[in-house]
């Protein structure tokens, strides 16, 4: 991983405030979404479960349900937004 | 987006994708043999009925069921006391933030009734008449409380409180006093002040929309059978039998594995059948009585007690330059949640300005409880409501700067890389294409007559992905069965069969698609969010590819060659090259006939969490004529363009678009919940709740714009929802064009239109 540009990780709303104290943007070095979740949970214990259960993720703009398997390119933009449900 | 180019180029090679074969569920439906929720009649089944509150808001002082229980023929009487209490916590997605403390109280009232029609007790009896008589013998003592129906009134300082301890979430510091505001949300991007300072023209306006029901033709209905060993089965009409299983098991405090749910045919859902009302009640009645129990809502019960979508009160402000560039946009959206928190206001905030490239924007949302039935999802939940306000203001701005309303939208259309208010950049095109196709439409420039007007509007919806499963079985004669866990609401069985046939290279009529119960296929999320063709379709293609690999392996066994020496083309196993040997291609039927000798039955399953769904964009224009004497609005022409990615079965896609538009027309012109002074619904039936019928409508022209999604094997995007976003504003804009008066409150029924005409006279 050394030398790879970190992913830009952003929480769209304040859903993570109780963990991060309001901080919403992070630089995380990871090759998959699992790596991002693990790192966020290491920094803010309990946040990982919240991200897994309560959010939808946009990776470089494309929406996904949160899954460990999603790969990240170096410098990827990762936005966690409250999960969207349709009708 | 090279992948998109590849998908487009591949279209010419499609044999079944994009065709319109006969629907597999057509004959049972037109002959009346299809089994809907109410059609299950099990031997010995009891009739269930629910006692509902006559009051909009009241404290439940006592419930005496003894006389009902003593009535001959009554086998069980239940109240909320029969259901386990649930913990007060918001679990899962923030938008739907399921709080089972609320859910169990919506299923059966406990301390209070919170809307007219709220269930308070239920009976199971040997006949309909005995059940009805038993309901009349249940004595409920109420303390009637002041009620509140309107969202603005519910937000007032002195409003009657539905919950004495509800503190608004999303506000810091937390308010010190309770209110009916469950939650506040805010999304923003850029610098609003600077954006509005750069505008040449600014328009702001307030809007209101009425509560409307999904108005599915089939009322909620189910049957349940609970066995002495604690296991149960449910048959019901829903948009997701796995969700019915999960919710029912939770509400009865039983393991998910002890409950099996069978999907019935569904006569419409539109989001309203993604939740449960009757299933836990029927299951509890069955558990208590020891007999199967059948429960079905009347039409009145559907209106009074099942989720409509939110009514709203909104304010929107947008600024533009003289040449039509939007510089800033701001909006406040206040949504009725009904009796329990959970309106789709977050979606309204996210979608409101999503089609546009706006550097400076903000949306604020309020989720507000009031004494109405709990809101449920309805087609692109939340987005049509905010679109009504935003698209109306855009029309006013276009008129003010003298610009064609489609050109204004095109100038500001989002494209790949455009930032959104919720953070990520758009990853897909499709919006500008819908605008351009209408600009080029021959009817867009046609001349209008007296009292006639033309209006345009657009809409955005995310579309969905998520968990889906599919199983494929190859029968001994080479026919194929595809089983999925997605209830078929919009023709998904046909679409699944098409994608399987296309991938397998066989005739569509060789493939039968079914909807399997929770015990017969892997977990599949609801048929909602326009996710099925995308997510479940991908699972079907994945399962098909696994079958093809197996077929090649079996062909290699038959030919006694290496599996790598076999390829699958057009429904046949063929030697990969001349070096493999000279073999006559083997058909699916020929390989299937050798299944036993080559390893047993040919089956494959696939499960996935689908991601990379592309959003839906819709742009529509309509021509209306307004009767100046009555205010009645007649739709003369309606053209709806939508980016559908790739239409797997175009007739079904057109049907989705037409259906969404028609529901939007009803929302725009007539549909509304009308309450009396006691908070009781005055129009719980189709005579007084006026949905459009065929004679009210012109042919809705659906224009399919295909910008394929590379994340789907055939480029499909969700098509079921975004079509309902534009109609309300398109019609309001057309009415304004016809009569020169702006209507800002739905429905735009004849009295309101007439009043607007007379106010301007």
mmCIF file with all atom_site columns, C-alpha atoms in Angstrom, chain B residues 535-613:
data_model
loop_
_atom_site.group_PDB
_atom_site.id
_atom_site.type_symbol
_atom_site.label_atom_id
_atom_site.label_alt_id
_atom_site.label_comp_id
_atom_site.label_asym_id
_atom_site.label_entity_id
_atom_site.label_seq_id
_atom_site.pdbx_PDB_ins_code
_atom_site.Cartn_x
_atom_site.Cartn_y
_atom_site.Cartn_z
_atom_site.occupancy
_atom_site.B_iso_or_equiv
_atom_site.pdbx_formal_charge
_atom_site.auth_seq_id
_atom_site.auth_comp_id
_atom_site.auth_asym_id
_atom_site.auth_atom_id
_atom_site.pdbx_PDB_model_num
ATOM 1  C CA . UNK B 1 535 ? -30.187 -6.665  -8.945  1.00 0.00 ? 535 UNK B CA 1
ATOM 2  C CA . UNK B 1 536 ? -32.221 -9.837  -9.338  1.00 0.00 ? 536 UNK B CA 1
ATOM 3  C CA . UNK B 1 537 ? -31.578 -9.733  -13.078 1.00 0.00 ? 537 UNK B CA 1
ATOM 4  C CA . UNK B 1 538 ? -27.850 -9.772  -12.408 1.00 0.00 ? 538 UNK B CA 1
ATOM 5  C CA . UNK B 1 539 ? -28.317 -12.760 -10.099 1.00 0.00 ? 539 UNK B CA 1
ATOM 6  C CA . UNK B 1 540 ? -30.219 -14.563 -12.869 1.00 0.00 ? 540 UNK B CA 1
ATOM 7  C CA . UNK B 1 541 ? -27.457 -13.870 -15.365 1.00 0.00 ? 541 UNK B CA 1
ATOM 8  C CA . UNK B 1 542 ? -24.842 -15.024 -12.854 1.00 0.00 ? 542 UNK B CA 1
ATOM 9  C CA . UNK B 1 543 ? -26.728 -18.276 -12.228 1.00 0.00 ? 543 UNK B CA 1
ATOM 10 C CA . UNK B 1 544 ? -27.112 -18.761 -15.964 1.00 0.00 ? 544 UNK B CA 1
ATOM 11 C CA . UNK B 1 545 ? -23.403 -18.318 -16.511 1.00 0.00 ? 545 UNK B CA 1
ATOM 12 C CA . UNK B 1 546 ? -22.708 -20.960 -13.878 1.00 0.00 ? 546 UNK B CA 1
ATOM 13 C CA . UNK B 1 547 ? -25.091 -23.327 -15.645 1.00 0.00 ? 547 UNK B CA 1
ATOM 14 C CA . UNK B 1 548 ? -23.342 -22.653 -18.956 1.00 0.00 ? 548 UNK B CA 1
ATOM 15 C CA . UNK B 1 549 ? -19.995 -23.517 -17.399 1.00 0.00 ? 549 UNK B CA 1
ATOM 16 C CA . UNK B 1 550 ? -21.502 -26.755 -16.113 1.00 0.00 ? 550 UNK B CA 1
ATOM 17 C CA . UNK B 1 551 ? -23.021 -27.525 -19.513 1.00 0.00 ? 551 UNK B CA 1
ATOM 18 C CA . UNK B 1 552 ? -19.628 -27.101 -21.141 1.00 0.00 ? 552 UNK B CA 1
ATOM 19 C CA . UNK B 1 553 ? -18.076 -29.417 -18.554 1.00 0.00 ? 553 UNK B CA 1
ATOM 20 C CA . UNK B 1 554 ? -20.719 -32.037 -19.272 1.00 0.00 ? 554 UNK B CA 1
ATOM 21 C CA . UNK B 1 555 ? -20.284 -31.693 -23.030 1.00 0.00 ? 555 UNK B CA 1
ATOM 22 C CA . UNK B 1 556 ? -16.557 -32.227 -22.534 1.00 0.00 ? 556 UNK B CA 1
ATOM 23 C CA . UNK B 1 557 ? -17.362 -35.389 -20.607 1.00 0.00 ? 557 UNK B CA 1
ATOM 24 C CA . UNK B 1 558 ? -19.600 -36.616 -23.432 1.00 0.00 ? 558 UNK B CA 1
ATOM 25 C CA . UNK B 1 559 ? -16.917 -35.870 -26.022 1.00 0.00 ? 559 UNK B CA 1
ATOM 26 C CA . UNK B 1 560 ? -14.125 -37.033 -23.731 1.00 0.00 ? 560 UNK B CA 1
ATOM 27 C CA . UNK B 1 561 ? -12.168 -33.806 -24.132 1.00 0.00 ? 561 UNK B CA 1
ATOM 28 C CA . UNK B 1 562 ? -10.869 -31.183 -21.706 1.00 0.00 ? 562 UNK B CA 1
ATOM 29 C CA . UNK B 1 563 ? -13.554 -28.762 -20.457 1.00 0.00 ? 563 UNK B CA 1
ATOM 30 C CA . UNK B 1 564 ? -11.456 -25.853 -21.746 1.00 0.00 ? 564 UNK B CA 1
ATOM 31 C CA . UNK B 1 565 ? -11.983 -27.271 -25.220 1.00 0.00 ? 565 UNK B CA 1
ATOM 32 C CA . UNK B 1 566 ? -15.722 -26.489 -25.150 1.00 0.00 ? 566 UNK B CA 1
ATOM 33 C CA . UNK B 1 567 ? -17.447 -23.159 -25.707 1.00 0.00 ? 567 UNK B CA 1
ATOM 34 C CA . UNK B 1 568 ? -21.110 -22.206 -25.448 1.00 0.00 ? 568 UNK B CA 1
ATOM 35 C CA . UNK B 1 569 ? -22.625 -20.404 -28.421 1.00 0.00 ? 569 UNK B CA 1
ATOM 36 C CA . UNK B 1 570 ? -26.255 -19.737 -29.318 1.00 0.00 ? 570 UNK B CA 1
ATOM 37 C CA . UNK B 1 571 ? -27.570 -22.447 -27.053 1.00 0.00 ? 571 UNK B CA 1
ATOM 38 C CA . UNK B 1 572 ? -25.084 -25.120 -28.117 1.00 0.00 ? 572 UNK B CA 1
ATOM 39 C CA . UNK B 1 573 ? -21.882 -26.584 -26.731 1.00 0.00 ? 573 UNK B CA 1
ATOM 40 C CA . UNK B 1 574 ? -19.284 -26.457 -29.487 1.00 0.00 ? 574 UNK B CA 1
ATOM 41 C CA . UNK B 1 575 ? -15.631 -27.418 -29.818 1.00 0.00 ? 575 UNK B CA 1
ATOM 42 C CA . UNK B 1 576 ? -13.500 -24.371 -29.037 1.00 0.00 ? 576 UNK B CA 1
ATOM 43 C CA . UNK B 1 577 ? -11.378 -25.040 -32.108 1.00 0.00 ? 577 UNK B CA 1
ATOM 44 C CA . UNK B 1 578 ? -10.512 -27.588 -34.749 1.00 0.00 ? 578 UNK B CA 1
ATOM 45 C CA . UNK B 1 579 ? -7.746  -28.940 -32.571 1.00 0.00 ? 579 UNK B CA 1
ATOM 46 C CA . UNK B 1 580 ? -10.334 -30.170 -30.066 1.00 0.00 ? 580 UNK B CA 1
ATOM 47 C CA . UNK B 1 581 ? -11.825 -32.528 -32.605 1.00 0.00 ? 581 UNK B CA 1
ATOM 48 C CA . UNK B 1 582 ? -14.818 -32.782 -34.921 1.00 0.00 ? 582 UNK B CA 1
ATOM 49 C CA . UNK B 1 583 ? -17.984 -32.917 -32.862 1.00 0.00 ? 583 UNK B CA 1
ATOM 50 C CA . UNK B 1 584 ? -21.569 -32.097 -33.712 1.00 0.00 ? 584 UNK B CA 1
ATOM 51 C CA . UNK B 1 585 ? -22.680 -29.263 -31.439 1.00 0.00 ? 585 UNK B CA 1
ATOM 52 C CA . UNK B 1 586 ? -24.710 -30.416 -28.468 1.00 0.00 ? 586 UNK B CA 1
ATOM 53 C CA . UNK B 1 587 ? -27.958 -28.613 -27.683 1.00 0.00 ? 587 UNK B CA 1
ATOM 54 C CA . UNK B 1 588 ? -29.164 -27.835 -24.209 1.00 0.00 ? 588 UNK B CA 1
ATOM 55 C CA . UNK B 1 589 ? -31.776 -30.556 -24.641 1.00 0.00 ? 589 UNK B CA 1
ATOM 56 C CA . UNK B 1 590 ? -29.165 -33.142 -25.616 1.00 0.00 ? 590 UNK B CA 1
ATOM 57 C CA . UNK B 1 591 ? -26.965 -32.337 -22.655 1.00 0.00 ? 591 UNK B CA 1
ATOM 58 C CA . UNK B 1 592 ? -29.954 -32.246 -20.299 1.00 0.00 ? 592 UNK B CA 1
ATOM 59 C CA . UNK B 1 593 ? -30.914 -35.730 -21.451 1.00 0.00 ? 593 UNK B CA 1
ATOM 60 C CA . UNK B 1 594 ? -27.524 -36.954 -20.230 1.00 0.00 ? 594 UNK B CA 1
ATOM 61 C CA . UNK B 1 595 ? -27.747 -35.184 -16.885 1.00 0.00 ? 595 UNK B CA 1
ATOM 62 C CA . UNK B 1 596 ? -27.815 -38.349 -14.799 1.00 0.00 ? 596 UNK B CA 1
ATOM 63 C CA . UNK B 1 597 ? -24.767 -39.771 -16.573 1.00 0.00 ? 597 UNK B CA 1
ATOM 64 C CA . UNK B 1 598 ? -22.774 -36.535 -16.370 1.00 0.00 ? 598 UNK B CA 1
ATOM 65 C CA . UNK B 1 599 ? -23.193 -35.635 -12.730 1.00 0.00 ? 599 UNK B CA 1
ATOM 66 C CA . UNK B 1 600 ? -26.853 -35.366 -11.862 1.00 0.00 ? 600 UNK B CA 1
ATOM 67 C CA . UNK B 1 601 ? -29.385 -32.550 -12.112 1.00 0.00 ? 601 UNK B CA 1
ATOM 68 C CA . UNK B 1 602 ? -28.207 -29.357 -13.738 1.00 0.00 ? 602 UNK B CA 1
ATOM 69 C CA . UNK B 1 603 ? -28.849 -26.506 -11.341 1.00 0.00 ? 603 UNK B CA 1
ATOM 70 C CA . UNK B 1 604 ? -27.112 -23.381 -10.197 1.00 0.00 ? 604 UNK B CA 1
ATOM 71 C CA . UNK B 1 605 ? -27.836 -20.602 -7.749  1.00 0.00 ? 605 UNK B CA 1
ATOM 72 C CA . UNK B 1 606 ? -26.446 -17.125 -7.472  1.00 0.00 ? 606 UNK B CA 1
ATOM 73 C CA . UNK B 1 607 ? -26.745 -14.594 -4.688  1.00 0.00 ? 607 UNK B CA 1
ATOM 74 C CA . UNK B 1 608 ? -25.256 -11.144 -4.595  1.00 0.00 ? 608 UNK B CA 1
ATOM 75 C CA . UNK B 1 609 ? -25.334 -7.647  -3.241  1.00 0.00 ? 609 UNK B CA 1
ATOM 76 C CA . UNK B 1 610 ? -25.783 -5.673  -6.421  1.00 0.00 ? 610 UNK B CA 1
ATOM 77 C CA . UNK B 1 611 ? -24.118 -2.297  -6.607  1.00 0.00 ? 611 UNK B CA 1
ATOM 78 C CA . UNK B 1 612 ? -23.375 0.367   -9.151  1.00 0.00 ? 612 UNK B CA 1
ATOM 79 C CA . UNK B 1 613 ? -26.998 1.023   -9.926  1.00 0.00 ? 613 UNK B CA 1
#
